[in-house]
Coordinates of C-alpha atoms in Angstrom, one line a residue:
Chain A
M1 CA 8.5 109.6 104.0
T2 CA 9.1 109.4 107.3
I3 CA 10.2 112.1 109.4
L4 CA 11.9 112.8 112.3
V5 CA 11.5 115.2 114.9
I6 CA 14.0 115.8 117.4
A7 CA 12.0 116.5 121.4
E8 CA 13.0 119.4 123.0
H9 CA 12.5 118.9 126.7
E10 CA 13.2 120.1 130.1
N11 CA 12.6 119.0 133.6
G12 CA 10.8 115.9 132.7
A13 CA 8.0 117.8 130.2
I14 CA 8.1 118.3 126.7
A15 CA 8.9 122.3 125.7
P16 CA 6.5 123.7 123.6
A17 CA 8.4 124.2 120.6
T18 CA 8.2 120.8 119.7
L19 CA 4.7 120.7 119.1
N20 CA 5.4 123.4 116.9
T21 CA 7.9 121.3 115.1
V22 CA 5.6 118.3 115.1
A23 CA 3.5 121.0 113.2
A24 CA 5.8 121.6 110.4
A25 CA 6.5 118.1 110.2
A26 CA 2.6 117.1 109.1
K27 CA 2.8 120.4 106.7
I28 CA 6.0 118.2 104.4
G29 CA 3.7 115.0 105.0
G30 CA 4.6 111.7 105.7
D31 CA 5.3 109.4 109.1
I32 CA 6.4 111.2 111.8
H33 CA 8.4 110.0 114.5
V34 CA 9.7 111.4 117.9
L35 CA 13.3 111.1 119.0
V36 CA 13.3 112.0 123.2
A37 CA 17.3 111.9 124.0
G38 CA 18.7 112.5 127.5
Q39 CA 18.4 110.8 130.9
N40 CA 15.8 109.2 132.7
V41 CA 13.6 110.3 130.1
A42 CA 10.9 107.6 130.2
A43 CA 8.0 109.7 131.3
V44 CA 8.8 112.6 128.4
G45 CA 8.8 109.8 126.2
E46 CA 5.4 109.0 127.3
A47 CA 4.4 112.6 126.7
A48 CA 5.6 112.2 123.4
A49 CA 3.7 109.3 122.4
K50 CA 0.6 111.4 122.9
I51 CA 1.4 114.3 120.7
A52 CA -1.4 114.4 118.1
G53 CA 0.4 112.9 114.5
V54 CA 3.0 111.2 116.1
A55 CA 3.4 107.6 114.3
K56 CA 6.6 106.2 116.6
V57 CA 8.6 107.5 119.5
L58 CA 12.1 106.6 120.1
V59 CA 14.1 106.6 123.6
A60 CA 17.1 106.7 123.7
D61 CA 17.5 107.0 127.7
N62 CA 21.6 107.0 128.4
A63 CA 23.6 109.1 131.0
A64 CA 25.9 110.6 128.2
Y65 CA 22.9 112.0 126.7
A66 CA 22.1 114.2 130.1
H67 CA 22.2 118.1 129.5
Q68 CA 22.2 117.1 125.6
L69 CA 25.9 117.7 124.6
P70 CA 25.9 118.0 121.3
E71 CA 29.2 116.1 121.3
N72 CA 27.3 112.7 122.3
V73 CA 23.8 113.7 121.2
A74 CA 24.5 114.3 117.4
P75 CA 26.2 111.1 116.5
L76 CA 23.5 109.2 117.7
V77 CA 20.8 111.7 115.7
G78 CA 23.8 111.1 112.4
E79 CA 23.0 107.6 112.9
L80 CA 19.2 107.3 113.5
A81 CA 18.8 110.0 110.1
A82 CA 19.9 107.6 107.5
G83 CA 16.6 105.8 107.3
Y84 CA 14.4 109.0 107.4
S85 CA 13.2 111.6 104.6
H86 CA 13.8 114.6 107.1
V87 CA 15.3 115.5 110.0
L88 CA 13.6 118.3 112.5
A89 CA 14.2 120.1 115.4
A90 CA 13.3 123.5 116.8
A91 CA 15.5 126.7 116.1
T92 CA 15.8 126.6 120.5
S93 CA 19.4 126.8 121.7
N94 CA 19.1 123.5 122.0
G95 CA 18.6 122.7 118.4
K96 CA 20.6 125.5 116.8
N97 CA 23.2 123.7 119.0
I98 CA 23.2 120.0 117.7
L99 CA 21.8 119.5 114.4
P100 CA 24.1 121.7 112.6
R101 CA 26.2 119.3 113.6
V102 CA 24.4 116.3 112.8
A103 CA 23.8 117.8 109.2
A104 CA 27.9 117.8 108.6
Q105 CA 27.6 114.2 109.8
L106 CA 25.6 113.4 107.4
D107 CA 27.7 116.0 104.6
V108 CA 24.3 117.9 103.6
D109 CA 23.5 121.2 103.9
Q110 CA 21.1 122.4 106.7
I111 CA 17.9 124.9 106.1
S112 CA 18.0 127.5 109.4
E113 CA 14.9 128.8 111.2
I114 CA 12.2 127.6 108.6
I115 CA 9.0 129.8 108.6
S116 CA 7.0 128.2 106.1
V117 CA 6.8 124.7 103.8
E118 CA 6.1 124.9 100.4
S119 CA 6.3 121.4 99.6
A120 CA 8.4 118.3 100.7
D121 CA 12.1 119.8 99.6
T122 CA 10.9 123.9 99.6
F123 CA 10.8 125.9 102.8
K124 CA 11.3 129.6 103.3
R125 CA 13.7 131.7 105.8
P126 CA 14.0 134.4 106.6
I127 CA 17.8 136.4 106.0
Y128 CA 19.2 139.5 107.2
A129 CA 17.1 140.0 110.3
G130 CA 14.3 139.3 108.8
N131 CA 14.5 142.1 105.9
A132 CA 14.2 139.6 103.0
I133 CA 12.5 135.8 102.9
A134 CA 14.4 133.5 101.0
T135 CA 13.0 130.5 99.1
V136 CA 15.6 127.1 99.5
Q137 CA 15.3 124.1 98.1
S138 CA 17.0 121.5 99.2
S139 CA 18.2 117.9 97.0
A140 CA 19.7 116.5 100.3
A141 CA 18.8 112.5 100.8
V142 CA 18.3 113.7 104.6
K143 CA 16.7 117.3 104.5
V144 CA 18.0 118.6 108.0
I145 CA 16.0 121.3 109.0
T146 CA 15.3 123.7 112.0
V147 CA 11.5 125.3 112.7
R148 CA 11.3 128.7 114.0
A149 CA 8.5 127.9 116.4
T150 CA 6.4 131.3 115.3
G151 CA 5.9 130.2 112.0
F152 CA 3.6 127.2 112.6
D153 CA 0.8 126.8 115.4
A154 CA 1.2 124.0 117.9
V155 CA -0.4 120.2 117.4
A156 CA -1.9 119.0 120.4
A157 CA -0.3 118.1 123.1
E158 CA -2.7 114.9 123.8
G159 CA -4.6 112.6 121.3
G160 CA -1.8 110.7 120.0
S161 CA -0.5 107.3 120.6
A162 CA 2.7 106.2 118.9
T163 CA 4.2 103.5 119.8
V164 CA 7.3 103.8 122.6
E165 CA 10.6 102.1 121.2
T166 CA 13.5 102.0 123.0
V167 CA 17.0 103.4 121.1
A168 CA 19.9 101.0 122.7
A169 CA 22.9 103.2 120.6
A170 CA 25.1 104.8 123.5
H171 CA 27.7 107.7 121.9
D172 CA 30.0 109.1 124.3
A173 CA 32.5 110.9 122.6
G174 CA 33.9 111.7 125.8
K175 CA 35.2 115.3 124.7
S176 CA 32.8 117.5 126.7
S177 CA 30.9 117.5 130.3
F178 CA 28.5 119.1 131.5
V179 CA 29.8 121.5 134.7
N180 CA 26.3 123.7 135.9
E181 CA 23.4 125.6 135.0
E182 CA 22.0 128.6 136.3
L183 CA 18.8 129.2 134.8
A184 CA 16.1 132.6 135.6
K185 CA 13.6 131.9 137.7
S186 CA 10.1 133.3 136.9
D187 CA 6.3 132.7 137.5
R188 CA 5.2 134.6 134.1
P189 CA 4.3 133.1 130.9
E190 CA 7.3 132.3 128.8
L191 CA 8.4 134.8 126.7
T192 CA 8.3 132.8 123.2
A193 CA 4.6 131.2 123.9
A194 CA 3.3 134.0 125.8
K195 CA 0.2 135.4 124.3
I196 CA 0.9 139.1 125.1
V197 CA 4.8 140.1 125.8
V198 CA 5.1 143.5 127.3
S199 CA 9.3 144.3 126.6
G200 CA 10.8 147.5 127.8
G201 CA 14.2 149.1 126.3
R202 CA 16.7 151.7 127.4
G203 CA 14.2 154.1 128.0
M204 CA 13.4 152.4 131.3
Q205 CA 16.7 153.7 132.9
N206 CA 17.3 151.3 135.5
G207 CA 16.4 148.0 136.5
D208 CA 14.2 148.7 138.9
N209 CA 12.1 150.4 136.8
F210 CA 10.9 147.7 135.2
K211 CA 8.6 146.5 138.4
H212 CA 6.3 149.0 135.7
L213 CA 6.1 146.6 133.7
Y214 CA 6.2 143.4 135.9
A215 CA 2.4 145.1 137.4
L216 CA 1.5 145.9 134.0
A217 CA 2.6 142.4 132.8
D218 CA 0.8 140.9 135.9
K219 CA -2.3 142.3 134.9
L220 CA -2.6 141.3 131.4
G221 CA -1.0 137.6 132.2
A222 CA 1.8 138.7 130.1
A223 CA 5.6 137.6 129.9
V224 CA 8.3 140.7 129.9
G225 CA 10.8 140.7 127.2
A226 CA 13.5 143.2 126.8
S227 CA 15.7 144.9 124.1
R228 CA 19.3 144.3 123.7
A229 CA 20.0 147.4 125.0
A230 CA 18.1 146.7 128.4
V231 CA 20.2 143.3 128.3
D232 CA 23.3 145.1 127.9
A233 CA 22.9 147.9 130.4
G234 CA 22.3 145.2 133.1
F235 CA 18.3 146.6 133.9
V236 CA 17.2 142.5 133.1
P237 CA 19.0 138.7 132.6
N238 CA 20.2 138.5 128.7
D239 CA 17.6 135.6 128.4
M240 CA 14.7 138.2 128.1
Q241 CA 16.4 139.4 125.0
V242 CA 14.1 139.8 122.5
G243 CA 15.7 140.0 118.3
Q244 CA 17.8 138.7 115.9
T245 CA 20.3 137.2 118.9
G246 CA 17.7 137.1 121.3
K247 CA 14.2 135.0 121.0
I248 CA 11.8 135.5 118.1
V249 CA 8.3 136.3 119.1
A250 CA 5.1 136.4 117.8
P251 CA 2.1 137.1 120.5
Q252 CA -1.1 138.3 119.9
L253 CA 0.0 142.1 121.3
Y254 CA 3.4 143.1 121.8
I255 CA 3.5 146.4 123.8
A256 CA 7.5 147.7 123.3
V257 CA 7.7 150.4 125.8
G258 CA 11.2 152.9 125.9
I259 CA 12.7 150.8 122.7
S260 CA 13.2 152.7 120.1
G261 CA 13.1 150.2 117.1
A262 CA 16.6 149.0 115.7
I263 CA 16.5 146.4 112.7
Q264 CA 17.9 144.0 115.4
H265 CA 15.3 144.1 118.0
L266 CA 12.5 144.1 115.4
A267 CA 13.7 140.7 114.1
G268 CA 12.5 139.3 117.0
M269 CA 8.7 140.8 117.1
K270 CA 7.5 142.0 113.8
D271 CA 5.8 138.8 113.4
S272 CA 3.3 139.6 116.6
K273 CA -0.3 139.9 115.6
V274 CA -0.5 143.8 116.9
I275 CA 2.3 146.1 118.4
V276 CA 1.7 149.1 120.7
A277 CA 4.7 151.2 121.1
I278 CA 4.7 154.1 123.9
N279 CA 7.8 156.1 123.4
K280 CA 8.3 159.4 124.1
D281 CA 10.3 160.5 120.9
E282 CA 8.1 160.6 117.8
E283 CA 10.1 159.9 115.6
A284 CA 11.3 156.7 117.0
P285 CA 11.5 153.8 114.6
I286 CA 9.4 151.6 116.4
F287 CA 6.4 153.6 115.5
Q288 CA 6.4 152.5 111.7
V289 CA 5.8 148.9 112.7
A290 CA 3.4 149.8 115.2
D291 CA -0.8 149.6 115.3
Y292 CA -0.8 151.3 117.6
G293 CA 1.7 154.5 118.7
L294 CA 1.5 156.6 121.9
V295 CA 3.7 159.5 122.3
A296 CA 4.2 160.0 125.9
D297 CA 6.5 159.5 129.4
L298 CA 6.3 155.9 129.9
F299 CA 6.6 156.5 133.5
E300 CA 3.0 158.3 133.6
A301 CA 1.5 156.1 130.2
V302 CA 2.2 152.5 132.2
P303 CA 1.4 152.9 135.5
E304 CA -1.9 154.7 134.0
L305 CA -2.4 151.5 131.6
E306 CA -1.7 149.4 134.2
K307 CA -5.1 151.0 136.0
L308 CA -7.0 150.9 133.0
V309 CA -6.4 147.4 131.3
Chain B
M1 CA 48.6 128.1 122.1
K2 CA 47.7 128.8 118.5
V3 CA 44.2 130.3 118.2
L4 CA 42.3 130.5 114.9
V5 CA 39.5 133.3 114.1
A6 CA 36.9 132.8 111.4
V7 CA 35.4 136.4 110.6
K8 CA 33.2 137.4 107.5
R9 CA 32.8 139.9 105.7
V10 CA 28.8 141.1 105.6
V11 CA 26.8 144.1 105.0
D12 CA 26.8 146.7 108.0
Y13 CA 24.7 146.0 111.0
N14 CA 22.9 149.4 110.4
V15 CA 22.1 149.0 106.9
K16 CA 18.6 148.3 105.8
V17 CA 18.8 145.8 103.0
R18 CA 16.7 145.8 99.8
V19 CA 15.9 142.9 98.0
K20 CA 16.6 143.4 94.5
A21 CA 13.9 143.4 91.7
D22 CA 14.0 140.5 90.0
N23 CA 14.0 138.5 93.7
S24 CA 17.7 137.1 92.7
G25 CA 18.9 138.5 96.1
V26 CA 19.4 141.7 98.2
D27 CA 21.2 144.9 96.5
L28 CA 24.7 144.7 98.1
A29 CA 26.2 147.3 95.1
N30 CA 27.5 150.2 97.0
V31 CA 26.0 149.3 100.4
K32 CA 28.9 149.6 103.3
M33 CA 30.2 145.9 103.9
S34 CA 31.6 145.6 107.4
M35 CA 33.4 142.4 109.6
N36 CA 29.8 140.4 111.1
P37 CA 30.0 142.2 114.9
F38 CA 30.0 138.3 116.3
C39 CA 33.0 138.1 114.2
E40 CA 34.6 140.8 116.4
I41 CA 34.0 140.0 119.4
A42 CA 35.7 136.3 118.4
V43 CA 38.4 138.6 117.6
E44 CA 38.6 140.4 120.4
E45 CA 38.2 137.2 122.9
A46 CA 41.1 135.8 121.0
V47 CA 43.4 139.2 121.6
R48 CA 42.4 139.0 125.2
L49 CA 43.2 135.3 125.4
K50 CA 46.4 136.3 124.3
E51 CA 47.1 139.7 126.5
K52 CA 46.2 137.0 129.1
G53 CA 49.9 135.0 128.1
V54 CA 47.1 131.6 126.7
A55 CA 47.5 132.4 123.3
T56 CA 50.9 132.8 121.7
E57 CA 49.8 133.3 117.9
I58 CA 46.3 134.5 116.5
V59 CA 45.6 133.1 112.7
V60 CA 42.7 135.2 111.0
V61 CA 40.8 133.5 108.2
S62 CA 38.4 134.6 106.1
I63 CA 36.6 133.0 103.3
G64 CA 35.1 135.4 100.4
P65 CA 35.8 137.4 97.7
T66 CA 39.3 139.7 97.2
T67 CA 37.5 142.7 99.3
A68 CA 37.3 140.2 102.5
Q69 CA 41.2 141.3 102.4
E70 CA 39.5 144.7 104.1
Q71 CA 38.2 142.5 106.9
L72 CA 41.7 140.7 107.3
R73 CA 43.1 144.0 107.6
T74 CA 40.7 145.0 110.4
A75 CA 41.5 142.2 112.4
L76 CA 45.2 142.1 112.3
A77 CA 44.7 146.1 113.1
L78 CA 43.1 144.3 116.3
G79 CA 45.8 142.3 117.6
A80 CA 46.1 139.6 115.3
D81 CA 49.5 138.6 114.0
R82 CA 48.7 136.8 110.5
A83 CA 45.5 136.3 107.6
I84 CA 44.9 133.7 105.6
L85 CA 42.1 134.4 102.5
V86 CA 40.5 131.7 101.2
E87 CA 39.7 133.3 97.7
S88 CA 35.8 132.4 96.2
A89 CA 33.9 134.8 94.3
D90 CA 30.9 132.5 94.9
E91 CA 28.5 132.5 97.2
L92 CA 29.4 129.6 100.0
T93 CA 26.9 127.9 102.6
S94 CA 27.9 127.1 105.8
L95 CA 28.5 123.7 105.0
A96 CA 31.2 124.2 102.3
V97 CA 32.9 127.4 104.6
A98 CA 33.2 124.3 107.3
K99 CA 34.7 122.4 105.0
L100 CA 37.0 124.8 104.1
L101 CA 37.7 126.0 107.6
K102 CA 38.4 121.9 108.6
A103 CA 41.2 122.1 105.6
V104 CA 43.0 125.5 107.3
V105 CA 42.2 123.8 111.0
D106 CA 44.4 120.4 109.3
K107 CA 46.8 122.8 108.0
E108 CA 47.1 125.4 111.3
Q109 CA 46.3 122.7 114.2
P110 CA 45.2 125.8 116.4
Q111 CA 44.1 124.4 119.9
L112 CA 41.2 126.6 119.7
V113 CA 38.8 127.8 116.9
I114 CA 36.7 130.6 117.6
L115 CA 34.0 131.5 115.6
G116 CA 30.7 134.4 115.9
K117 CA 27.8 132.3 116.6
Q118 CA 26.0 133.7 113.2
A119 CA 26.6 135.8 110.4
I120 CA 23.9 138.6 110.3
D121 CA 23.5 138.2 106.9
S122 CA 22.4 134.5 106.0
D123 CA 21.1 134.5 110.0
N124 CA 22.5 130.4 109.7
N125 CA 24.0 129.8 113.5
Q126 CA 25.9 126.6 111.5
T127 CA 29.7 126.9 110.6
G128 CA 31.0 126.6 114.2
Q129 CA 29.3 123.6 114.9
M130 CA 29.4 121.8 111.8
L131 CA 33.5 122.8 111.7
A132 CA 33.3 120.9 115.2
A133 CA 31.4 117.9 113.8
L134 CA 34.3 117.4 110.7
S135 CA 37.3 118.0 113.0
G136 CA 35.6 116.2 115.6
Y137 CA 36.2 118.4 118.4
A138 CA 34.5 119.4 121.0
Q139 CA 32.1 122.9 120.9
G140 CA 31.1 125.5 123.2
T141 CA 28.5 127.9 120.9
F142 CA 26.8 130.7 122.2
A143 CA 29.7 131.8 124.6
S144 CA 29.6 134.4 127.1
K145 CA 32.5 132.9 129.1
V146 CA 36.1 131.5 127.8
E147 CA 38.1 130.2 130.5
V148 CA 40.8 127.9 129.4
S149 CA 42.7 126.2 132.1
G150 CA 45.5 123.2 131.0
D151 CA 43.9 120.9 128.3
S152 CA 40.6 122.1 128.8
V153 CA 38.1 125.5 128.2
N154 CA 35.4 125.9 130.5
V155 CA 32.9 127.7 128.8
T156 CA 29.8 129.3 129.7
R157 CA 27.2 129.5 127.5
E158 CA 23.8 131.5 127.0
I159 CA 20.7 129.1 127.0
D160 CA 17.1 129.9 126.2
A161 CA 16.5 129.4 130.4
G162 CA 19.6 131.1 131.5
A163 CA 23.3 130.3 131.6
Q164 CA 25.0 126.5 130.9
T165 CA 28.7 126.0 132.0
V166 CA 30.5 122.5 129.7
S167 CA 34.1 121.6 130.2
L168 CA 35.7 120.9 126.7
K169 CA 38.3 119.1 125.8
L170 CA 41.4 121.0 123.4
P171 CA 41.6 121.4 121.2
A172 CA 38.0 122.7 120.9
I173 CA 35.5 125.3 119.1
V174 CA 33.8 128.0 120.3
T175 CA 31.8 130.6 119.0
T176 CA 30.6 133.8 120.7
D177 CA 27.7 135.2 121.8
L178 CA 26.8 139.2 122.4
R179 CA 27.7 139.1 126.0
L180 CA 31.0 138.0 125.2
N181 CA 33.4 140.8 125.4
E182 CA 33.4 144.5 124.1
P183 CA 35.6 144.3 121.1
R184 CA 38.2 147.5 121.1
Y185 CA 38.4 149.9 118.2
A186 CA 41.2 149.9 115.9
S187 CA 44.1 152.4 116.5
L188 CA 45.6 154.6 113.4
P189 CA 48.9 153.4 114.3
N190 CA 47.9 149.9 114.7
I191 CA 46.2 150.0 111.2
M192 CA 49.6 151.2 109.7
K193 CA 51.1 148.2 111.2
A194 CA 48.7 146.2 110.7
K195 CA 49.2 146.6 106.5
K196 CA 53.2 145.0 106.9
K197 CA 51.4 141.7 108.6
P198 CA 51.3 138.6 106.8
L199 CA 48.5 137.8 105.3
E200 CA 48.2 134.6 102.5
T201 CA 45.8 133.9 100.0
L202 CA 44.2 129.9 99.3
T203 CA 41.6 129.1 97.3
P204 CA 39.2 126.3 97.9
D205 CA 40.9 124.2 94.7
A206 CA 44.4 124.3 96.8
L207 CA 42.3 123.4 99.4
G208 CA 41.1 120.6 97.9
V209 CA 37.5 121.1 99.1
S210 CA 34.7 120.8 96.9
T211 CA 31.8 123.7 97.7
S212 CA 29.1 122.4 96.0
S213 CA 25.6 122.8 98.0
T214 CA 22.6 120.6 98.4
N215 CA 20.8 124.0 98.6
K216 CA 19.4 126.0 95.9
T217 CA 17.9 129.2 96.6
L218 CA 15.0 129.8 94.0
K219 CA 14.1 133.6 95.1
V220 CA 14.6 136.1 97.6
E221 CA 11.5 138.5 98.3
A222 CA 10.8 141.5 100.6
P223 CA 9.1 140.6 103.6
A224 CA 5.0 141.3 104.0
A225 CA 4.4 144.9 104.9
R226 CA 2.5 146.0 108.1
S227 CA -0.1 148.1 107.3
A228 CA 0.2 151.6 109.0
G229 CA -0.7 152.3 112.3
I230 CA -2.0 155.2 114.1
K231 CA -1.3 157.5 116.6
V232 CA -3.4 157.2 119.9
K233 CA -3.8 160.9 121.8
S234 CA -4.5 158.8 125.4
V235 CA -3.9 155.7 127.3
A236 CA -7.4 155.7 128.1
E237 CA -7.9 155.6 123.8
L238 CA -5.0 152.9 123.7
V239 CA -7.2 150.8 126.0
E240 CA -10.4 151.5 124.3
K241 CA -8.6 150.7 120.6
L242 CA -6.9 147.2 122.2
K243 CA -10.2 146.2 123.2
N244 CA -12.9 147.1 121.0
E245 CA -11.0 147.6 117.9
A246 CA -7.7 145.2 118.3
K247 CA -9.7 142.7 120.6
V248 CA -6.7 141.9 121.8
I249 CA -7.2 142.4 125.9

């Protein structure tokens, strides 16, 4: 068995989710190859070759693969996939965008967001916003799978010594083009990789009040997240949303502030090791999953918490 | 131009589902069913395109049991012109659904197909992308803004780090994210009128599509329950517990 992992990368660096995906590949067992597709990605290829457990890195460097347009990248992956038993990508916005296109090209069903590997053909994945766990078996010749990063501990980014090969194949469907990108800037740790996450909900009342959470987060070295209510109300940008349709996090400590705990929010954070809820409504559903609950006004509790940690 | 919208009948998003005792699936008997929330957003976007004079006809399609007619009638009440039900009692995978939709696309020749980004039951997030691959069209997934101009469509997409805009040649596939729009409610007169709009029923056999699958669900279990937590009385007690008991700060 040989497994192809599609590398997730941005700004010339390997994204952390790739390391969790390689970890999932290692659990399946077999040789692991990593595909780096993009423009000017030679350095990314070198970095990928150092990932522990990787046997070979394929570098497809072409202007058509810039910005990972699925119309161009999927045919490349589909063509390469024929020689592999499994094709894996992280369940990031990129992985989710490209991989189903590859699966359809190969005429196989995809398995989305696996959280565990039972055997080479059997996997577990959450359904119904995480309220049920399905065990799914694939009989496909090439098993196409996206991996939920929080389900697997990342492999080491250093220590490997894979060979690097160039892939010449160029696919340009000419059906789509990149226009622009607006990326949110933040100095705090990345939400999906942070050890501590502090999240605010509707109870924050406005965007300005998030400064209390930022102050607490900075003291803890934490990332800041939000519920859908806080995003929809315009308090914070979308990329901070934690939940079924936002980001899935599983930090050591998740502090939910002014968040009621709707099913869709819990889907994104209930695998956190320790959950703390601060809410003035003692009936809020968030208290049913919280290890430590504090019924209090967040505008008093959060500044006090910041002082004490 | 003609717009095709795919909608799915799913368990209502407010229902807390229960896993069946025999681990064969979740219990959907006597549970409230609704249109998948992302599909509502897809219908709304199509209706807005029609109101802007961009779309001329909206065809809404659902693949599922006979009861999915309810969701199609809802879409008709919201402004779709006619509906197609591809009737299948089996639980279909995303690939099977994408193949059936491809057959409908071949038949209807829409310029734009709008789907939700994922269904809240299977949480797959696959069908739109698969349909795009099968039809050879470009895809604009997780859309938060859609602007049609001439023979192309600009789609702003929600990505992990922010937002990205791509330009796609028509015909194209768009999948909706939460923030694309706020769906309207159907008014009573429109619900009445929707009963008279045409609804065509097809079968996978009639479309010549095989719905066999390479995936098999072996079992469905309830997730591991979290052990009960405690309520602390003060911030000081909380900090003490986090430091000394949970040891996470």
